[in-house]
Amino acid sequence: MLTILALASVILLGIVPQQSEGIVIYTGWERHALVGSDIRLSCSFFSWRWTSDDVTFSWSYRSDGARDAISIFHYTGGAPYVDNKGPFRDRLEFVGNPGRRDGSILLKNLDYGDNGTFTCDAKNPPDIVGRASSVRLLVFEKVPIQAGVITGSIIGAVLGLLLLIVVIYYFMRFLVARRVFNLSVSKHGKKGKGKEGSQQRQGPTLSIGDPSKLKAAASEKKKQESRKDKK
């Protein structure tokens, strides 16, 4: 009985058509570029399914101040199609790889009028349910310094200041230790010189001779004096 129920559930599951699952699309958040330069706008997606031969990509563009977006690119049936009436008809190139779920485009010779929002949508049948992703493009004469660069500069300056403080601290300690050492050496030198001076002021100690020898010397001196008197 259990075997029959299992076979019946397998048959029913095989008959029920597979439902499409969600697809997640990724683009950048914001891109900066210089006037006259080229920029690559990336678009990729995540899907639980294998990449289908019927995968599609589509890009739309809404300029700053405009209410509606216009279509500028499609990839379908294995071939790319650039809109022949939009502002990028001569400046857009498909540089993606659909087999690797990459629908990136390249915009050439940018101008201030290209500022706006670019939206990418992708389908990987049967995964066709998903939200399109958008990236904002800002074109400048000079690319502004981004917040990350400013933060990195501040962190670098703080670390440099801390390193300088540490170096100054150890240098001052070295100077103090050297000063203490010199004072200690000078004090020991003065004590040694004082001892030598006191020894020199005292002079050598006189030894007292033998009394018998002194008497003999005195008698010998008297004899010599008496001889001189006789002469």
XYZ file of N, CA and C in Angstrom:
693
model
N 0.830 -1.216 0.000
C 0.000 0.000 0.000
C 0.860 1.260 0.000
N 1.926 1.262 0.841
C 2.827 2.404 0.903
C 3.530 2.619 -0.423
N 3.899 1.511 -1.071
C 4.572 1.615 -2.361
C 3.680 2.263 -3.394
N 2.374 1.887 -3.373
C 1.421 2.467 -4.331
C 1.263 3.967 -4.091
N 1.209 4.390 -2.801
C 1.077 5.805 -2.487
C 2.303 6.595 -2.936
N 3.485 5.996 -2.740
C 4.715 6.672 -3.149
C 4.752 6.865 -4.654
N 4.367 5.805 -5.403
C 4.358 5.911 -6.862
C 3.339 6.955 -7.326
N 2.208 7.002 -6.655
C 1.176 7.962 -7.030
C 1.647 9.395 -6.801
N 2.374 9.637 -5.666
C 2.867 10.996 -5.398
C 3.912 11.409 -6.409
N 4.772 10.459 -6.822
C 5.790 10.767 -7.825
C 5.145 11.147 -9.141
N 4.103 10.383 -9.525
C 3.399 10.657 -10.797
C 2.737 12.028 -10.757
N 2.091 12.334 -9.609
C 1.413 13.630 -9.493
C 2.404 14.787 -9.553
N 3.557 14.621 -8.887
C 4.573 15.671 -8.911
C 5.127 15.858 -10.312
N 5.214 14.753 -11.049
C 5.725 14.866 -12.413
C 4.740 15.544 -13.334
N 3.427 15.388 -13.036
C 2.413 15.994 -13.900
C 2.298 17.487 -13.641
N 2.436 17.914 -12.347
C 2.276 19.330 -11.999
C 3.419 20.131 -12.615
N 3.131 21.188 -13.347
C 4.195 21.983 -13.960
C 5.040 22.688 -12.910
N 6.327 22.801 -13.211
C 7.246 23.439 -12.292
C 6.993 24.951 -12.294
N 6.929 25.504 -11.071
C 6.702 26.932 -10.935
C 8.031 27.682 -11.031
N 7.963 28.907 -11.549
C 9.170 29.712 -11.655
C 9.598 30.204 -10.280
N 10.886 30.267 -10.062
C 11.436 30.753 -8.809
C 11.985 32.160 -9.021
N 12.300 32.835 -7.917
C 12.762 34.205 -7.985
C 14.161 34.314 -8.568
N 14.433 35.448 -9.208
C 15.737 35.759 -9.753
C 16.193 37.080 -9.133
N 17.459 37.151 -8.757
C 18.008 38.340 -8.101
C 19.008 38.987 -9.051
N 18.822 40.275 -9.304
C 19.647 41.010 -10.274
C 20.540 41.997 -9.522
N 21.794 42.093 -9.963
C 22.767 42.944 -9.298
C 23.359 43.961 -10.281
N 23.424 45.204 -9.857
C 24.193 46.243 -10.553
C 24.940 47.033 -9.483
N 25.770 47.958 -9.929
C 26.408 48.837 -8.963
C 25.401 49.821 -8.387
N 25.820 50.581 -7.389
C 24.936 51.566 -6.775
C 25.100 52.934 -7.423
N 26.362 53.362 -7.594
C 26.641 54.656 -8.209
C 28.007 54.610 -8.870
N 28.100 55.172 -10.065
C 29.351 55.209 -10.808
C 29.704 56.641 -11.161
N 31.018 56.951 -11.090
C 31.520 58.264 -11.465
C 32.421 58.114 -12.677
N 32.379 59.096 -13.567
C 33.202 59.043 -14.776
C 33.534 60.459 -15.224
N 34.567 60.560 -16.063
C 34.992 61.841 -16.611
C 34.353 62.085 -17.969
N 34.211 63.338 -18.308
C 33.708 63.700 -19.623
C 34.664 63.173 -20.696
N 34.104 62.528 -21.714
C 34.911 61.987 -22.801
C 35.459 60.600 -22.567
N 35.240 60.032 -21.371
C 35.760 58.693 -21.061
C 34.708 57.622 -21.348
N 35.104 56.362 -21.195
C 34.193 55.226 -21.331
C 33.964 54.607 -19.961
N 32.824 53.960 -19.798
C 32.533 53.310 -18.523
C 31.735 52.039 -18.765
N 32.014 51.041 -17.960
C 31.298 49.757 -18.024
C 30.257 49.712 -16.924
N 29.026 49.451 -17.313
C 27.937 49.274 -16.355
C 27.643 47.780 -16.248
N 27.877 47.229 -15.080
C 27.761 45.783 -14.880
C 26.339 45.394 -14.514
N 25.962 44.204 -14.970
C 24.660 43.628 -14.610
C 24.799 42.115 -14.591
N 24.436 41.509 -13.485
C 24.481 40.049 -13.366
C 23.275 39.601 -12.551
N 23.061 38.299 -12.499
C 21.896 37.812 -11.752
C 22.228 36.483 -11.085
N 21.422 36.179 -10.061
C 21.500 34.886 -9.377
C 20.197 34.132 -9.610
N 20.326 32.867 -9.954
C 19.159 32.023 -10.185
C 19.504 30.599 -9.775
N 18.529 29.901 -9.215
C 18.739 28.516 -8.832
C 18.782 27.590 -10.046
N 18.329 28.073 -11.171
C 18.305 27.263 -12.391
C 19.627 27.362 -13.133
N 19.851 26.386 -13.995
C 20.958 26.491 -14.935
C 20.681 27.647 -15.885
N 21.753 28.236 -16.389
C 21.574 29.348 -17.325
C 20.870 28.850 -18.580
N 19.761 29.458 -18.863
C 18.938 29.032 -19.989
C 19.471 29.594 -21.308
N 19.190 28.875 -22.389
C 19.524 29.394 -23.717
C 18.645 30.584 -24.077
N 17.554 30.730 -23.364
C 16.625 31.823 -23.631
C 16.815 32.997 -22.665
N 17.995 33.083 -22.036
C 18.252 34.169 -21.094
C 18.160 35.508 -21.830
N 17.617 36.515 -21.155
C 17.471 37.842 -21.766
C 17.968 38.921 -20.804
N 18.469 39.998 -21.395
C 18.857 41.198 -20.649
C 18.237 42.412 -21.337
N 17.859 43.380 -20.543
C 17.352 44.624 -21.107
C 17.804 45.783 -20.226
N 18.205 46.893 -20.901
C 18.647 48.099 -20.205
C 17.735 49.260 -20.595
N 17.404 50.071 -19.601
C 16.652 51.300 -19.850
C 17.379 52.467 -19.175
N 17.048 53.676 -19.638
C 17.756 54.864 -19.163
C 16.760 55.983 -18.891
N 16.952 56.639 -17.730
C 16.144 57.813 -17.390
C 17.095 58.930 -17.017
N 17.115 59.961 -17.822
C 18.025 61.081 -17.576
C 17.556 61.889 -16.375
N 18.487 62.634 -15.788
C 18.131 63.474 -14.642
C 17.088 64.515 -15.061
N 16.032 64.597 -14.290
C 14.963 65.548 -14.575
C 13.845 64.976 -15.418
N 14.056 63.785 -16.010
C 13.005 63.180 -16.840
C 12.088 62.323 -15.987
N 10.842 62.192 -16.412
C 9.884 61.375 -15.674
C 9.883 59.933 -16.144
N 10.066 59.702 -17.427
C 9.960 58.356 -17.982
C 11.321 57.848 -18.451
N 11.465 56.538 -18.398
C 12.683 55.887 -18.873
C 12.488 55.436 -20.317
N 13.584 55.336 -21.053
C 13.545 54.865 -22.438
C 14.396 53.607 -22.553
N 14.025 52.728 -23.454
C 14.771 51.499 -23.679
C 15.993 51.810 -24.546
N 17.162 51.282 -24.153
C 18.380 51.546 -24.923
C 19.067 50.265 -25.399
N 18.728 49.093 -24.801
C 19.426 47.864 -25.201
C 18.595 46.648 -24.824
N 18.710 45.603 -25.705
C 18.100 44.293 -25.428
C 19.068 43.195 -25.870
N 19.058 42.125 -25.076
C 19.734 40.897 -25.500
C 18.712 39.776 -25.424
N 18.411 39.180 -26.558
C 17.424 38.099 -26.607
C 17.704 37.208 -27.811
N 17.387 35.945 -27.665
C 17.603 34.997 -28.749
C 19.068 34.844 -29.130
N 19.957 35.126 -28.176
C 21.384 34.968 -28.442
C 22.017 36.117 -29.204
N 21.312 37.241 -29.369
C 21.846 38.374 -30.130
C 21.553 39.683 -29.401
N 22.513 40.650 -29.430
C 22.297 41.959 -28.803
C 21.645 42.932 -29.780
N 20.818 43.814 -29.240
C 20.133 44.823 -30.048
C 20.240 46.170 -29.338
N 20.836 47.144 -30.041
C 20.947 48.501 -29.502
C 19.858 49.351 -30.133
N 19.167 50.124 -29.296
C 18.110 50.989 -29.820
C 18.710 52.007 -30.790
N 18.119 52.109 -31.957
C 18.694 52.960 -33.004
C 18.180 54.393 -32.973
N 17.468 54.759 -31.913
C 16.963 56.125 -31.823
C 17.340 56.806 -30.514
N 17.871 56.061 -29.574
C 18.188 56.630 -28.274
C 19.494 57.418 -28.282
N 19.818 58.050 -27.161
C 21.032 58.876 -27.079
C 22.319 58.066 -27.125
N 22.238 56.735 -26.965
C 23.446 55.912 -26.956
C 23.527 54.986 -28.169
N 22.803 55.301 -29.216
C 22.739 54.393 -30.370
C 24.116 54.177 -31.009
N 25.003 55.190 -30.949
C 26.342 55.050 -31.533
C 27.428 54.926 -30.477
N 27.011 54.855 -29.217
C 28.012 54.869 -28.131
C 27.831 53.727 -27.143
N 27.049 52.739 -27.470
C 26.783 51.622 -26.572
C 27.278 50.325 -27.198
N 27.974 49.522 -26.369
C 28.492 48.228 -26.823
C 28.194 47.170 -25.766
N 27.747 46.010 -26.229
C 27.481 44.907 -25.305
C 28.787 44.173 -25.025
N 29.206 44.128 -23.767
C 30.477 43.499 -23.383
C 30.245 42.372 -22.377
N 28.996 41.926 -22.223
C 28.694 40.870 -21.266
C 28.903 39.477 -21.837
N 28.642 38.513 -20.994
C 28.734 37.096 -21.369
C 27.504 36.396 -20.798
N 26.436 36.253 -21.601
C 25.194 35.669 -21.081
C 25.393 34.275 -20.507
N 26.319 33.486 -21.064
C 26.549 32.148 -20.531
C 27.037 32.178 -19.097
N 27.659 33.283 -18.697
C 28.114 33.461 -17.312
C 27.232 34.440 -16.545
N 26.035 34.664 -17.057
C 25.035 35.498 -16.407
C 25.500 36.952 -16.295
N 26.189 37.409 -17.307
C 26.724 38.767 -17.331
C 26.079 39.534 -18.481
N 25.379 40.600 -18.143
C 24.719 41.422 -19.157
C 25.263 42.840 -19.178
N 26.576 43.022 -18.988
C 27.184 44.349 -18.883
C 27.216 45.055 -20.234
N 27.164 46.393 -20.167
C 27.267 47.221 -21.367
C 28.375 48.246 -21.166
N 28.908 48.768 -22.274
C 29.951 49.781 -22.250
C 29.428 51.051 -22.908
N 29.493 52.153 -22.170
C 29.093 53.455 -22.698
C 30.351 54.239 -23.060
N 30.366 54.820 -24.243
C 31.564 55.492 -24.755
C 31.354 56.994 -24.854
N 32.485 57.714 -24.776
C 32.509 59.169 -24.990
C 31.411 59.868 -24.186
N 31.507 59.747 -22.880
C 30.468 60.281 -22.004
C 30.425 61.814 -22.024
N 29.234 62.351 -21.760
C 29.035 63.789 -21.700
C 28.168 64.102 -20.481
N 28.059 65.399 -20.139
C 27.245 65.777 -18.999
C 25.797 65.343 -19.168
N 25.314 65.315 -20.403
C 23.929 64.932 -20.642
C 23.642 63.474 -20.377
N 24.675 62.658 -20.118
C 24.468 61.231 -19.851
C 24.169 60.954 -18.385
N 24.212 61.979 -17.554
C 23.870 61.773 -16.142
C 22.448 61.237 -16.030
N 22.294 60.211 -15.210
C 20.962 59.641 -15.038
C 21.020 58.265 -14.414
N 19.897 57.573 -14.491
C 19.748 56.250 -13.871
C 19.585 55.196 -14.955
N 20.411 54.136 -14.869
C 20.363 53.023 -15.812
C 19.828 51.801 -15.079
N 18.828 51.154 -15.660
C 18.164 50.017 -15.026
C 18.344 48.767 -15.873
N 18.756 47.681 -15.209
C 18.959 46.394 -15.889
C 17.925 45.390 -15.403
N 17.354 44.651 -16.339
C 16.414 43.578 -16.022
C 16.889 42.312 -16.729
N 16.722 41.171 -16.079
C 17.189 39.902 -16.642
C 16.134 38.824 -16.408
N 16.069 37.879 -17.328
C 15.171 36.732 -17.223
C 15.964 35.471 -17.557
N 15.740 34.441 -16.741
C 16.384 33.148 -16.987
C 15.304 32.070 -16.922
N 14.518 31.929 -17.979
C 13.362 31.021 -17.959
C 13.738 29.625 -17.455
N 12.953 29.063 -16.550
C 11.637 29.558 -16.117
C 11.693 30.598 -14.994
N 12.895 31.016 -14.558
C 12.976 32.065 -13.539
C 12.794 33.421 -14.222
N 11.623 33.973 -14.066
C 11.338 35.258 -14.711
C 10.815 36.291 -13.719
N 10.680 35.880 -12.446
C 10.144 36.786 -11.435
C 11.311 37.380 -10.654
N 11.455 38.658 -10.748
C 12.538 39.337 -10.034
C 12.428 40.837 -10.212
N 13.143 41.571 -9.366
C 13.092 43.020 -9.426
C 14.314 43.547 -10.162
N 14.102 44.463 -11.092
C 15.204 45.070 -11.836
C 16.089 45.876 -10.891
N 17.348 46.024 -11.278
C 18.315 46.746 -10.461
C 18.808 47.979 -11.216
N 19.070 49.069 -10.472
C 19.443 50.337 -11.095
C 20.785 50.832 -10.580
N 21.483 51.570 -11.443
C 22.757 52.193 -11.092
C 22.723 53.640 -11.574
N 23.204 54.543 -10.765
C 23.199 55.965 -11.121
C 24.571 56.351 -11.671
N 24.567 57.074 -12.778
C 25.804 57.530 -13.416
C 25.929 59.043 -13.258
N 27.119 59.469 -12.778
C 27.432 60.888 -12.622
C 28.694 61.188 -13.423
N 28.572 62.122 -14.359
C 29.697 62.488 -15.225
C 30.231 63.843 -14.769
N 31.556 63.921 -14.551
C 32.200 65.136 -14.058
C 33.364 65.515 -14.971
N 33.740 66.768 -14.858
C 34.974 67.193 -15.521
C 36.176 66.630 -14.777
N 36.058 66.588 -13.444
C 37.053 65.944 -12.592
C 36.292 65.069 -11.617
N 36.747 63.840 -11.461
C 36.062 62.913 -10.559
C 36.246 63.394 -9.128
N 35.166 63.623 -8.367
C 35.304 64.115 -6.992
C 35.897 63.055 -6.081
N 36.483 63.545 -5.004
C 37.044 62.636 -4.001
C 35.903 61.956 -3.270
N 35.915 60.662 -3.247
C 34.833 59.919 -2.617
C 35.036 59.868 -1.109
N 33.948 59.518 -0.423
C 33.994 59.486 1.042
C 35.025 58.487 1.552
N 35.198 57.367 0.853
C 36.172 56.369 1.288
C 37.592 56.909 1.259
N 37.901 57.709 0.234
C 39.237 58.297 0.146
C 39.461 59.284 1.281
N 38.410 60.095 1.572
C 38.527 61.055 2.670
C 38.714 60.335 4.000
N 37.927 59.286 4.212
C 38.050 58.522 5.457
C 39.437 57.897 5.579
N 39.933 57.338 4.476
C 41.268 56.758 4.500
C 42.331 57.797 4.802
N 42.174 59.004 4.243
C 43.147 60.068 4.503
C 43.134 60.465 5.980
N 41.922 60.562 6.550
C 41.823 60.926 7.970
C 42.461 59.859 8.849
N 42.174 58.598 8.554
C 42.759 57.510 9.349
C 44.278 57.519 9.222
N 44.777 57.747 7.999
C 46.225 57.796 7.802
C 46.863 58.936 8.574
N 46.190 60.113 8.590
C 46.734 61.256 9.321
C 46.759 60.986 10.827
N 45.692 60.362 11.341
C 45.645 60.045 12.775
C 46.740 59.049 13.148
N 46.902 58.020 12.322
C 47.952 57.031 12.605
C 49.337 57.668 12.539
N 49.536 58.562 11.564
C 50.822 59.253 11.472
C 51.092 60.115 12.688
N 50.051 60.805 13.193
C 50.209 61.633 14.390
C 50.537 60.781 15.611
N 49.845 59.641 15.738
C 50.145 58.743 16.866
C 51.573 58.227 16.799
N 52.029 57.877 15.600
C 53.405 57.407 15.451
C 54.397 58.496 15.821
N 54.107 59.737 15.416
C 54.991 60.852 15.757
C 55.048 61.058 17.267
N 53.890 60.958 17.945
C 53.862 61.111 19.397
C 54.691 60.033 20.084
N 54.585 58.792 19.599
C 55.363 57.690 20.186
C 56.850 57.932 20.002
N 57.243 58.376 18.798
C 58.667 58.645 18.546
C 59.178 59.753 19.462
N 58.393 60.840 19.620
C 58.805 61.937 20.493
C 58.909 61.466 21.946
N 57.972 60.624 22.370
C 57.985 60.117 23.743
C 59.254 59.338 24.036
N 59.602 58.406 23.156
C 60.797 57.604 23.388
C 62.068 58.432 23.225
N 62.043 59.447 22.380
C 63.208 60.313 22.235
C 63.438 61.124 23.511
N 62.350 61.623 24.116
C 62.472 62.361 25.366
C 62.973 61.456 26.488
N 62.486 60.234 26.507
C 62.986 59.294 27.511
C 64.474 59.042 27.344
N 64.915 58.957 26.109
C 66.338 58.753 25.844
C 67.156 59.940 26.336
N 66.654 61.161 26.080
C 67.380 62.352 26.525
C 67.456 62.423 28.045
N 66.338 62.103 28.722
C 66.327 62.126 30.185
C 67.290 61.090 30.752
N 67.262 59.883 30.194
C 68.178 58.835 30.673
C 69.633 59.242 30.456
N 69.908 59.852 29.310
C 71.279 60.299 29.036
C 71.712 61.382 30.006
N 70.811 62.317 30.336
C 71.112 63.371 31.289
C 71.412 62.804 32.668
N 70.578 61.863 33.112
C 70.787 61.231 34.420
C 72.120 60.507 34.454
N 72.467 59.827 33.375
C 73.733 59.103 33.314
C 74.919 60.056 33.407
N 74.860 61.179 32.688
C 75.948 62.151 32.720
C 76.114 62.747 34.113
N 74.984 63.070 34.780
C 75.057 63.610 36.142
C 75.673 62.595 37.098
N 75.295 61.329 36.935
C 75.845 60.293 37.802
C 77.340 60.154 37.601
N 77.795 60.183 36.360
C 79.224 60.061 36.067
C 79.989 61.250 36.636
N 79.439 62.481 36.493
C 80.130 63.666 37.000
C 80.232 63.643 38.521
N 79.184 63.158 39.228
C 79.240 63.074 40.682
C 80.322 62.109 41.132
N 80.406 60.931 40.497
C 81.442 59.953 40.866
C 82.833 60.502 40.573
N 82.964 61.272 39.483
C 84.268 61.861 39.169
C 84.712 62.861 40.205
N 83.802 63.711 40.707
C 84.147 64.697 41.728
C 84.547 64.019 43.031
N 83.869 62.945 43.404
C 84.227 62.226 44.636
C 85.625 61.646 44.540
N 85.959 61.075 43.360
C 87.297 60.506 43.193
C 88.378 61.563 43.279
N 88.155 62.730 42.663
C 89.141 63.808 42.706
C 89.288 64.339 44.130
N 88.206 64.405 44.907
C 88.279 64.882 46.284
C 89.146 63.967 47.149
N 89.031 62.671 46.956
C 89.836 61.719 47.722
C 91.312 61.866 47.386
N 91.626 62.020 46.097
C 93.023 62.167 45.700
C 93.620 63.446 46.278
N 92.801 64.566 46.249
C 93.301 65.838 46.796
C 93.581 65.746 48.285
N 92.711 65.074 49.011
C 92.926 64.948 50.459
C 94.176 64.127 50.755
N 94.394 63.089 49.928
C 95.605 62.281 50.115
C 96.858 63.092 49.818
N 96.786 63.966 48.778
C 97.956 64.783 48.449
C 98.213 65.814 49.539
N 97.172 66.422 50.146
C 97.358 67.412 51.206
C 97.955 66.783 52.452
N 97.611 65.555 52.729
C 98.167 64.882 53.893
C 99.658 64.613 53.723
N 100.108 64.357 52.517
C 101.535 64.120 52.265
C 101.953 62.748 52.749
N 103.213 62.353 52.467
C 103.699 61.030 52.880
C 103.968 61.000 54.366
N 103.758 59.921 54.995
C 104.001 59.717 56.433
C 105.484 59.466 56.640
N 106.059 60.138 57.646
C 107.499 59.990 57.954
C 107.698 58.831 58.920
N 108.575 57.999 58.579
C 108.875 56.852 59.441
C 109.975 57.213 60.419
N 109.845 56.791 61.627
C 110.839 57.057 62.682
C 111.929 55.999 62.593
N 113.180 56.484 62.528
C 114.299 55.560 62.380
C 114.664 54.833 63.676
N 115.702 53.942 63.624
C 116.183 53.169 64.777
C 117.002 54.095 65.685
N 116.801 54.172 67.024
C 117.547 55.071 67.927
C 119.061 54.800 67.937
N 119.460 53.570 67.844
C 120.905 53.243 67.866
C 121.598 53.805 66.643
N 120.945 53.729 65.529
C 121.539 54.264 64.308
C 121.632 55.774 64.367
N 120.625 56.401 65.014
C 120.687 57.846 65.159
C 121.852 58.273 66.030
N 122.101 57.534 67.096
C 123.232 57.849 67.983
C 124.551 57.660 67.262
N 124.629 56.606 66.471
C 125.893 56.363 65.745
C 126.146 57.460 64.747
N 125.126 57.925 64.115
C 125.283 58.998 63.135
C 125.700 60.287 63.830
N 125.108 60.537 65.010
C 125.451 61.764 65.742
C 126.899 61.739 66.206
N 127.380 60.575 66.728
C 128.771 60.462 67.173
C 129.720 60.602 66.005
N 129.390 60.080 64.902
C 130.241 60.181 63.723
C 130.336 61.632 63.275
N 129.273 62.349 63.402
C 129.290 63.757 63.033
C 130.177 64.557 63.966
N 130.141 64.231 65.301
C 130.985 64.932 66.262
C 132.457 64.676 65.988
N 132.778 63.424 65.637
C 134.173 63.089 65.328
C 134.679 63.911 64.152
N 133.837 64.027 63.150
C 134.254 64.798 61.983
C 134.468 66.261 62.350
N 133.610 66.801 63.189
C 133.744 68.206 63.587
C 135.035 68.417 64.400
N 135.354 67.441 65.329
C 136.573 67.571 66.138
C 137.803 67.503 65.272
N 137.823 66.697 64.244
C 138.975 66.589 63.332
C 139.180 67.922 62.619
N 138.091 68.512 62.204
C 138.226 69.792 61.522
C 138.810 70.863 62.444
N 138.443 70.811 63.733
C 138.958 71.811 64.686
C 140.455 71.633 64.902
N 140.959 70.400 64.971
C 142.389 70.136 65.190
C 143.215 70.666 64.019
N 142.667 70.496 62.865
C 143.424 71.000 61.716
C 143.453 72.511 61.741
